[in-house]
PDB file of C-alpha atoms and ligand atoms in Angstrom:
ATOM      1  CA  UNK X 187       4.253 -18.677   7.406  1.00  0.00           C
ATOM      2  CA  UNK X 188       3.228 -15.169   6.788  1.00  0.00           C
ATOM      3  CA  UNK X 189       4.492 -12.985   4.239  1.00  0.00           C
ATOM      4  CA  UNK X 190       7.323 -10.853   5.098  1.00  0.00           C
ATOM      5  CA  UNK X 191       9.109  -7.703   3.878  1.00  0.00           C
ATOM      6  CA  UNK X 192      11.405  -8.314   1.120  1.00  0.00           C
ATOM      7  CA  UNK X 193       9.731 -11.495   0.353  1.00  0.00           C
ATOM      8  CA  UNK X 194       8.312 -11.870  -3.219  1.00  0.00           C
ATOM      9  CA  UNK X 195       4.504 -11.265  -3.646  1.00  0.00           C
ATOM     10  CA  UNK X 196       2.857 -14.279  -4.310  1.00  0.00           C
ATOM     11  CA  UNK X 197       1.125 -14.653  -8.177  1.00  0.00           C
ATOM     12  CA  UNK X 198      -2.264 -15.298  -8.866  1.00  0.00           C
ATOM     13  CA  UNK X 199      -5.561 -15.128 -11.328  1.00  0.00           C
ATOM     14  CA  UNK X 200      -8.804 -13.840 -10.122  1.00  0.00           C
ATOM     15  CA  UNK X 201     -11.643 -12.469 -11.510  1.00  0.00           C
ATOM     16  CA  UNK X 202     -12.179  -8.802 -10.592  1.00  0.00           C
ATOM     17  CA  UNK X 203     -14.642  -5.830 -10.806  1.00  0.00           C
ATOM     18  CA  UNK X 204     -12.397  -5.089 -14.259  1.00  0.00           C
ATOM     19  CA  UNK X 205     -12.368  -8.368 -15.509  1.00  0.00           C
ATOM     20  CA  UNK X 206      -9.699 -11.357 -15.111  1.00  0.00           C
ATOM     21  CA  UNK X 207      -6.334 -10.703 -14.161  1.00  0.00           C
ATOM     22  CA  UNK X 208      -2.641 -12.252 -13.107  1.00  0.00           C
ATOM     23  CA  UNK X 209      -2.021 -10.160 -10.808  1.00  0.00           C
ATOM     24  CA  UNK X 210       2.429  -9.584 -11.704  1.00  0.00           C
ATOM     25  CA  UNK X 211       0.901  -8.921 -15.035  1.00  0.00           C
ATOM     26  CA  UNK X 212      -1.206  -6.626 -14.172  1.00  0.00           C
ATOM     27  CA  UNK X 213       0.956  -4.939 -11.983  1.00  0.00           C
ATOM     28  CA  UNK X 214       3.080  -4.223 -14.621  1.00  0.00           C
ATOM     29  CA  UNK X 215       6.933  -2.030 -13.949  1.00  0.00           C
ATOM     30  CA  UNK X 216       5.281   0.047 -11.114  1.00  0.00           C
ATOM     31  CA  UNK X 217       4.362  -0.011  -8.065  1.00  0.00           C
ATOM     32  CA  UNK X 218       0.790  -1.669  -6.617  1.00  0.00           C
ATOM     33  CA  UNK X 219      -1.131  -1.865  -3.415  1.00  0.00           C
ATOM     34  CA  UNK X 220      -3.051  -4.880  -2.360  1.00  0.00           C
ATOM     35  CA  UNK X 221      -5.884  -4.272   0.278  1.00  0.00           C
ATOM     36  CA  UNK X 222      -8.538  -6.488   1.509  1.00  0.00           C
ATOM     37  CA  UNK X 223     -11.497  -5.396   3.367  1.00  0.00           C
ATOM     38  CA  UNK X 224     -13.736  -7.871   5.463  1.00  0.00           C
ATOM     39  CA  UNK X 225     -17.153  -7.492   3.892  1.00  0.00           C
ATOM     40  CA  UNK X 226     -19.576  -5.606   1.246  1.00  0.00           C
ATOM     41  CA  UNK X 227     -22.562  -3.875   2.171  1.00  0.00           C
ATOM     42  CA  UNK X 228     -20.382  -2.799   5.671  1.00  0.00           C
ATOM     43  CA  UNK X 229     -19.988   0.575   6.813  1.00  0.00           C
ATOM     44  CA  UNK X 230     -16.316   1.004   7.812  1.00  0.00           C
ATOM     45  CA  UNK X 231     -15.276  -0.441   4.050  1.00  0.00           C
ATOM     46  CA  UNK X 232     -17.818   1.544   2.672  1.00  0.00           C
ATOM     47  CA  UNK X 233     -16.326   4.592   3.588  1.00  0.00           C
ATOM     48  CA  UNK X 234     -12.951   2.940   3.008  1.00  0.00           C
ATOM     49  CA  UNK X 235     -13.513   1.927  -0.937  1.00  0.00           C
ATOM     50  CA  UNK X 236     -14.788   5.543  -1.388  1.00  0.00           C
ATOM     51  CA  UNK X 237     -11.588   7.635   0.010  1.00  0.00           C
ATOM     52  CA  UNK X 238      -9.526   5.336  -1.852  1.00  0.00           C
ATOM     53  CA  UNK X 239     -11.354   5.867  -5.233  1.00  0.00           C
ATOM     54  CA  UNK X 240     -11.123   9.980  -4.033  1.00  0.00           C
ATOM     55  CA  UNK X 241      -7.260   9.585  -3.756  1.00  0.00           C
ATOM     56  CA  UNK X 242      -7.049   7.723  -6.619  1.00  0.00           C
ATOM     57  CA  UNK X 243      -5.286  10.634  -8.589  1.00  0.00           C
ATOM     58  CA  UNK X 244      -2.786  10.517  -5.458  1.00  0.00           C
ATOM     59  CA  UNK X 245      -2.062   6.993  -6.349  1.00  0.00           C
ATOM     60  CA  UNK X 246      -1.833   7.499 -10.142  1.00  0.00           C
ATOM     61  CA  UNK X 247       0.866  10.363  -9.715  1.00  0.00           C
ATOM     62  CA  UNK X 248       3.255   8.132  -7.845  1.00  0.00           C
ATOM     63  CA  UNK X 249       2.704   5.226 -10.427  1.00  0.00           C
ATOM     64  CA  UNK X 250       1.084   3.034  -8.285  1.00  0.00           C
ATOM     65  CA  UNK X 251      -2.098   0.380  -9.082  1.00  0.00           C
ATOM     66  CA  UNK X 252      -4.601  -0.062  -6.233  1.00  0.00           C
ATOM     67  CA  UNK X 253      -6.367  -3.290  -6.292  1.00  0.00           C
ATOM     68  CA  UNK X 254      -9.104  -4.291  -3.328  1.00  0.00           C
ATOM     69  CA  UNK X 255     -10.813  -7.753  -2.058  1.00  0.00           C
ATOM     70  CA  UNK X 256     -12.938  -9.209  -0.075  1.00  0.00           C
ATOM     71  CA  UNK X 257     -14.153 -12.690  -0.067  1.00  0.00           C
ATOM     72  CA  UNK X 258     -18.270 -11.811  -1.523  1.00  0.00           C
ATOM     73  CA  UNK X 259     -18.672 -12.316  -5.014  1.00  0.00           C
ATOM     74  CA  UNK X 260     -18.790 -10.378  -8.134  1.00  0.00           C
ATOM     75  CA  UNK X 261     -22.133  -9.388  -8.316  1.00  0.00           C
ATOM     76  CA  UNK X 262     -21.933  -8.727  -4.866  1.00  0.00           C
ATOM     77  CA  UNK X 263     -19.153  -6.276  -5.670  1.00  0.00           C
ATOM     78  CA  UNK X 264     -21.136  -4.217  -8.613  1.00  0.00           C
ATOM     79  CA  UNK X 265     -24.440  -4.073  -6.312  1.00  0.00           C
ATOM     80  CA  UNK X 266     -22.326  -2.450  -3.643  1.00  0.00           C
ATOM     81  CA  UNK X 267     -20.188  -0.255  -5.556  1.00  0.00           C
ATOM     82  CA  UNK X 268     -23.676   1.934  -6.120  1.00  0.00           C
ATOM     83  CA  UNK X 269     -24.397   2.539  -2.166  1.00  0.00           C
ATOM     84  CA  UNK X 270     -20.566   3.723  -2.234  1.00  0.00           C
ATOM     85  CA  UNK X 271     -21.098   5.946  -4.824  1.00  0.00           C
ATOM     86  CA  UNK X 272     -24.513   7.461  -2.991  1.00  0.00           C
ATOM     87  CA  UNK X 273     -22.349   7.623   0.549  1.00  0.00           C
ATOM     88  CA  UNK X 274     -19.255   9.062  -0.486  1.00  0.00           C
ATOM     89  CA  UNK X 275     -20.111  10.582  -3.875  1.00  0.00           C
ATOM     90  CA  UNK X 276     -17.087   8.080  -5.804  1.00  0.00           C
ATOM     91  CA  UNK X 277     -16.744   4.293  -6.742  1.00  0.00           C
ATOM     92  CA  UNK X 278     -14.710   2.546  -7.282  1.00  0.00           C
ATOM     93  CA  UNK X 279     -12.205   3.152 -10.005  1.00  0.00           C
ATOM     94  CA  UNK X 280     -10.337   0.333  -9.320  1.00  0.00           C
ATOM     95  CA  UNK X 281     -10.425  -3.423  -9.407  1.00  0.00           C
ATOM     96  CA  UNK X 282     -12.039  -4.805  -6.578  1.00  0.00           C
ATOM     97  CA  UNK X 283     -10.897  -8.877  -6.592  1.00  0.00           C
ATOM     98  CA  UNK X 284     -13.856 -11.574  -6.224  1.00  0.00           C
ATOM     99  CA  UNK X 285     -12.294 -14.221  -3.418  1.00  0.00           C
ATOM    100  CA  UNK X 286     -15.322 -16.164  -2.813  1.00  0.00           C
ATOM    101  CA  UNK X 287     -12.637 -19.303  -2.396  1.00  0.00           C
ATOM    102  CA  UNK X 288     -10.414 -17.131  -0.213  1.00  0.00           C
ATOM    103  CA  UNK X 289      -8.003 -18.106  -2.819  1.00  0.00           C
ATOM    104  CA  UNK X 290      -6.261 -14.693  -2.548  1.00  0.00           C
ATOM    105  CA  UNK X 291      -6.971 -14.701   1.110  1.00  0.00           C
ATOM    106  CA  UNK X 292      -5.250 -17.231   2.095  1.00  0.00           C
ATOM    107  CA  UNK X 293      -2.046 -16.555   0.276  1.00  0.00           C
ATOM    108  CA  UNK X 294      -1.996 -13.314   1.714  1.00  0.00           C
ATOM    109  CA  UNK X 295      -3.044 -15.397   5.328  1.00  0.00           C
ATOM    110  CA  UNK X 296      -5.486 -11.891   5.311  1.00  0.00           C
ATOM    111  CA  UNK X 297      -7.978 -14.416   7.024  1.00  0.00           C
ATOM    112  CA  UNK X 298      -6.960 -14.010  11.073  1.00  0.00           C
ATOM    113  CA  UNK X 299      -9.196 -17.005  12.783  1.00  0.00           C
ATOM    114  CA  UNK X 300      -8.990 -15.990  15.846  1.00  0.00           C
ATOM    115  CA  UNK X 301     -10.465 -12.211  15.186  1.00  0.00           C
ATOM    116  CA  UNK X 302     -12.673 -13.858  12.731  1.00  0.00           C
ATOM    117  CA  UNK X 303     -12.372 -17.179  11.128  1.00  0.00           C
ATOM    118  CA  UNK X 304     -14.487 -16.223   7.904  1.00  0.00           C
ATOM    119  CA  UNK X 305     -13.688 -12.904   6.591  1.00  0.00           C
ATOM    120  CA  UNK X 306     -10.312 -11.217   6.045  1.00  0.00           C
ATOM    121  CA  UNK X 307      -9.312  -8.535   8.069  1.00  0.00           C
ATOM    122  CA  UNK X 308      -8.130  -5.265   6.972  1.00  0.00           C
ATOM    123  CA  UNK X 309      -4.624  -6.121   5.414  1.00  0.00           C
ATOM    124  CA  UNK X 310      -2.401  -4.263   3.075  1.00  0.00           C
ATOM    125  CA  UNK X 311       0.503  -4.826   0.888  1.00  0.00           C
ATOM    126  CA  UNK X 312       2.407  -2.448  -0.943  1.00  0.00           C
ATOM    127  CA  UNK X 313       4.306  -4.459  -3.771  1.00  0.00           C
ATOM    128  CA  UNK X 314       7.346  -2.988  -5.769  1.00  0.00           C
ATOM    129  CA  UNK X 315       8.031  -2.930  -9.436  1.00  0.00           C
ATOM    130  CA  UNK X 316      10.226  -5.890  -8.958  1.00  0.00           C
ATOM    131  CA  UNK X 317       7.466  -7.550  -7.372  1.00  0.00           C
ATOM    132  CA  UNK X 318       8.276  -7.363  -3.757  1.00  0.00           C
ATOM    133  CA  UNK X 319       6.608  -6.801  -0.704  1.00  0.00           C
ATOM    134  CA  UNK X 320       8.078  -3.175   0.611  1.00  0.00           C
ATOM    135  CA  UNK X 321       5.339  -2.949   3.684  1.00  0.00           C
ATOM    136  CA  UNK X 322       2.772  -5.081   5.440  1.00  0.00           C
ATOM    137  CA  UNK X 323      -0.217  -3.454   7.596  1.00  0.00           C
ATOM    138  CA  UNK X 324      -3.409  -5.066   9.300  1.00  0.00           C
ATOM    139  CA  UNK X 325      -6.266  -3.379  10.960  1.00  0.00           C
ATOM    140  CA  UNK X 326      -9.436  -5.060  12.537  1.00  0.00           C
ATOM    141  CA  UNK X 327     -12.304  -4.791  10.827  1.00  0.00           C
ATOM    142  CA  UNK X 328     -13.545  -2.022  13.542  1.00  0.00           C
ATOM    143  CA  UNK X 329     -10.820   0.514  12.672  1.00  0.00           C
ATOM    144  CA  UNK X 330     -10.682   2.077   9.628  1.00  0.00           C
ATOM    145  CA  UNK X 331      -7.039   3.170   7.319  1.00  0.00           C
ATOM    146  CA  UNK X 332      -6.147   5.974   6.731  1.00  0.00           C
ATOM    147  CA  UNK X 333      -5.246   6.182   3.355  1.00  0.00           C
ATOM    148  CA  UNK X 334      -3.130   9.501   3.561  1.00  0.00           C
ATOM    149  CA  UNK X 335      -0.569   7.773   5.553  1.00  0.00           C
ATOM    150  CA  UNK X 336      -0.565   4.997   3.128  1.00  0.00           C
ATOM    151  CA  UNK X 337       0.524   7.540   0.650  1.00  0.00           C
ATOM    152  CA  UNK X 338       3.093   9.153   2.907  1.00  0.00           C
ATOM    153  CA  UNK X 339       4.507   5.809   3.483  1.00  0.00           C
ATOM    154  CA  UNK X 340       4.494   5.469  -0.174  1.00  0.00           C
ATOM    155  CA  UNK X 341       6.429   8.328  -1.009  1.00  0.00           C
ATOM    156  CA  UNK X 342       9.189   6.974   1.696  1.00  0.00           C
ATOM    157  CA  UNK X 343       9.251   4.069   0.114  1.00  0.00           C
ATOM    158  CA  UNK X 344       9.945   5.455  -3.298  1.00  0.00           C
ATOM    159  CA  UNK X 345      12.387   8.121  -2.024  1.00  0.00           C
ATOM    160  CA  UNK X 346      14.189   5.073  -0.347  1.00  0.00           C
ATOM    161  CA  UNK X 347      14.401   2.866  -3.054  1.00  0.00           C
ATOM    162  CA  UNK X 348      16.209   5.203  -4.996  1.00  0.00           C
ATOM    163  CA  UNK X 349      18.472   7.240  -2.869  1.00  0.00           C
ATOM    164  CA  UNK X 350      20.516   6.254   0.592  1.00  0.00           C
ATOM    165  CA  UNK X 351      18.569   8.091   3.115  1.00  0.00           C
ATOM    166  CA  UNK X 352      15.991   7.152   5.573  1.00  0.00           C
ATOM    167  CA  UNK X 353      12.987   9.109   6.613  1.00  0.00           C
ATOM    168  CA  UNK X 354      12.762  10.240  10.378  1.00  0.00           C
ATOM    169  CA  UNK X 355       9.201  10.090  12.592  1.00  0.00           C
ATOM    170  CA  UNK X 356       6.068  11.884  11.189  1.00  0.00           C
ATOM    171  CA  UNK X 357       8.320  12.864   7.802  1.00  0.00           C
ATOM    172  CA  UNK X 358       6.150  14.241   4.788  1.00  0.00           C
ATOM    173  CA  UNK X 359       7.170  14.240   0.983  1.00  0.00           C
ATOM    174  CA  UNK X 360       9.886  17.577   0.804  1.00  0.00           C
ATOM    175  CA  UNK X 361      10.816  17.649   4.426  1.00  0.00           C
ATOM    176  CA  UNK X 362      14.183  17.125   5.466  1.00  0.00           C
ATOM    177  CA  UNK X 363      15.658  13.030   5.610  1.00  0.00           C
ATOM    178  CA  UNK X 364      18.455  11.546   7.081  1.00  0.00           C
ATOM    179  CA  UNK X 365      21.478   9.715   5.488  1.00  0.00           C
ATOM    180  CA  UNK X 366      21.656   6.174   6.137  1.00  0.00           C
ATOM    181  CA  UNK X 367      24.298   4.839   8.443  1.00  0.00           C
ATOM    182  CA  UNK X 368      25.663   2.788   6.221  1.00  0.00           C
ATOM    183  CA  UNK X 369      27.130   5.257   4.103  1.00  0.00           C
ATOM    184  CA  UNK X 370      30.489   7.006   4.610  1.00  0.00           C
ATOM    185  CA  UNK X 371      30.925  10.831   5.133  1.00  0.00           C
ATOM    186  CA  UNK X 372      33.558  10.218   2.139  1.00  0.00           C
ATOM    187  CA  UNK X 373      30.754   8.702  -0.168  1.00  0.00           C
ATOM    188  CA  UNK X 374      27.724  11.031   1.097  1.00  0.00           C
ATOM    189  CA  UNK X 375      29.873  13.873   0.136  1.00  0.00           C
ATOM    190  CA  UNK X 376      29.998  12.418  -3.217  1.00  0.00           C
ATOM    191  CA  UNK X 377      25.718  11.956  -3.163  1.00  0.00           C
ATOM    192  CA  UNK X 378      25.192  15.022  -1.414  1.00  0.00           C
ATOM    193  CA  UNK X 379      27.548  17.614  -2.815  1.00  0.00           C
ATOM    194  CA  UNK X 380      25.285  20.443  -0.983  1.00  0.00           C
ATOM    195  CA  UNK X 381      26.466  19.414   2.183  1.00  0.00           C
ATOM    196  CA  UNK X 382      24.024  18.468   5.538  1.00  0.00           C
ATOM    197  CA  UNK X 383      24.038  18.718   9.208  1.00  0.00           C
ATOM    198  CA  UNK X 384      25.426  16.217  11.584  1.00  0.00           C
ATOM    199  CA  UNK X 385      23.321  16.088  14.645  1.00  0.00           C
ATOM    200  CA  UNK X 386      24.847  12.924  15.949  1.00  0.00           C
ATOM    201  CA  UNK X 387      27.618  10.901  14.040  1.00  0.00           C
ATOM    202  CA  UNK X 388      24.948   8.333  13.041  1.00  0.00           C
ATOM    203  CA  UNK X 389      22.511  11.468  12.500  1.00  0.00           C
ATOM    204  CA  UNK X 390      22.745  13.193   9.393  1.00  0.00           C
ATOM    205  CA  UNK X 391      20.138  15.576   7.978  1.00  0.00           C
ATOM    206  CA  UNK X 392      20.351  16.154   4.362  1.00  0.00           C
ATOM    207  CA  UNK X 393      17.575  17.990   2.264  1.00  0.00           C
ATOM    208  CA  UNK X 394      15.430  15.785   0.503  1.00  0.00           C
ATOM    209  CA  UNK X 395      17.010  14.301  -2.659  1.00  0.00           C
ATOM    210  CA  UNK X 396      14.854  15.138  -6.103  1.00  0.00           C
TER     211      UNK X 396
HETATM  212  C1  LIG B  53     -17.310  -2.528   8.578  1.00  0.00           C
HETATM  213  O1  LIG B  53     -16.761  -2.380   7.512  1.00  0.00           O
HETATM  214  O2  LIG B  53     -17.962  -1.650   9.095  1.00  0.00           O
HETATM  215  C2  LIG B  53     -17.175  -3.840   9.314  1.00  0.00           C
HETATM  216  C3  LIG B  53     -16.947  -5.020   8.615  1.00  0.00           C
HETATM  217  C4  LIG B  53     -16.859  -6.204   9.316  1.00  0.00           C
HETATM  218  C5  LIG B  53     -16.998  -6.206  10.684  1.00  0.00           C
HETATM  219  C6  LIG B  53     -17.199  -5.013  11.361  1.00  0.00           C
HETATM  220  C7  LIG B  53     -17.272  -3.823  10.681  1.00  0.00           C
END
């Protein structure tokens, strides 16, 4: 069955880019993405593997690991990781896993058969320090990510897990967020002394908690 949200993120070795890793290991107390792309030497993941390694900084700040795959080989990787550089002036500065046995692959199930029954598609998985899957995407191989929305989606996730709001459409880090249902106006007065707006009964604005 495929993984779902709130289900833990499946373990595993693999030899990457940076060497041999266990993946909950190296994930360490923060946070981590898992992305696959379908192939080296392409020219969507090319362009993919270089914005990533731009934002890297990005990822850093919020504490979170970025590690990549596709199912080619070491070597494969390194050779590759030049023509990135030379298209997108950055390389990767970040493990890229090896999956020639689609080892990774298929514990993710990143390999779709019936888009293609070889190479993974374009799957990510952002994983939380307590090693849980927080949010699932997949994207054919002919569209590329865009990796600022990953990071907006990030910084929901992060605002989420550690206050009781929710973040409405289109919301970017600082903007305005809403108070879950779940909570009473007796206990959100308690969590947000400062007061918010009630738009609806079940719709309560509330400036973004620090
Ligand atoms: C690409 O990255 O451009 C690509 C990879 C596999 C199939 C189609 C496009």
């Amino acid at each position: 069955m495929a993984l779902q949200l709130g289900d833990e993120a499946p373990d595993f070795t693999a030899d990457t880019t940076e060497g041999k890793i266990q993946f909950h290991n190296w994930i360490g107390n923060g946070w981590a993405v898992l992305f696959s792309h379908p192939k080296d030497f392409t020219p969507v993941c090319t362009t993919e593997l270089g914005r990533v390694a731009q934002l890297k900084p990005e990822f850093d700040k919020r504490g979170v690991k970025v590690i990549g795959l596709s199912v080619d080989p070491l070597g494969s990787h390194k050779e590759w990781s030049k023509d990135i550089q030379d298209v997108t002036g950055s390389s990767p500065n970040f493990p890229l896993i090896a999956d020639s046995d689609r080892k990774v692959a298929s514990l993710y199930n990143m390999i779709h058969p019936n888009a293609n029954d070889t190479l993974t598609v374009r799957s990510v998985f952002v994983i939380g320090p307590d090693k849980k899957i927080k949010l699932t995407l997949t994207y054919p191989a002919s569209t590329g990510r865009n990796f600022d929305e990953l990071l907006r989606v990030i910084d929901s996730l992060q605002l989420t897990a550690k206050h009781k709001v929710a973040t409405p459409s289109d919301w970017k880090h600082g903007q305005d967020v809403i108070i879950v249902p779940s909570l009473s106006d007796d206990d959100a007065k308690k969590q947000f002394p400062a007061g918010w707006k009630t738009l609806k009964p079940y719709l309560r604005v509330v400036s973004q908690p620090k």
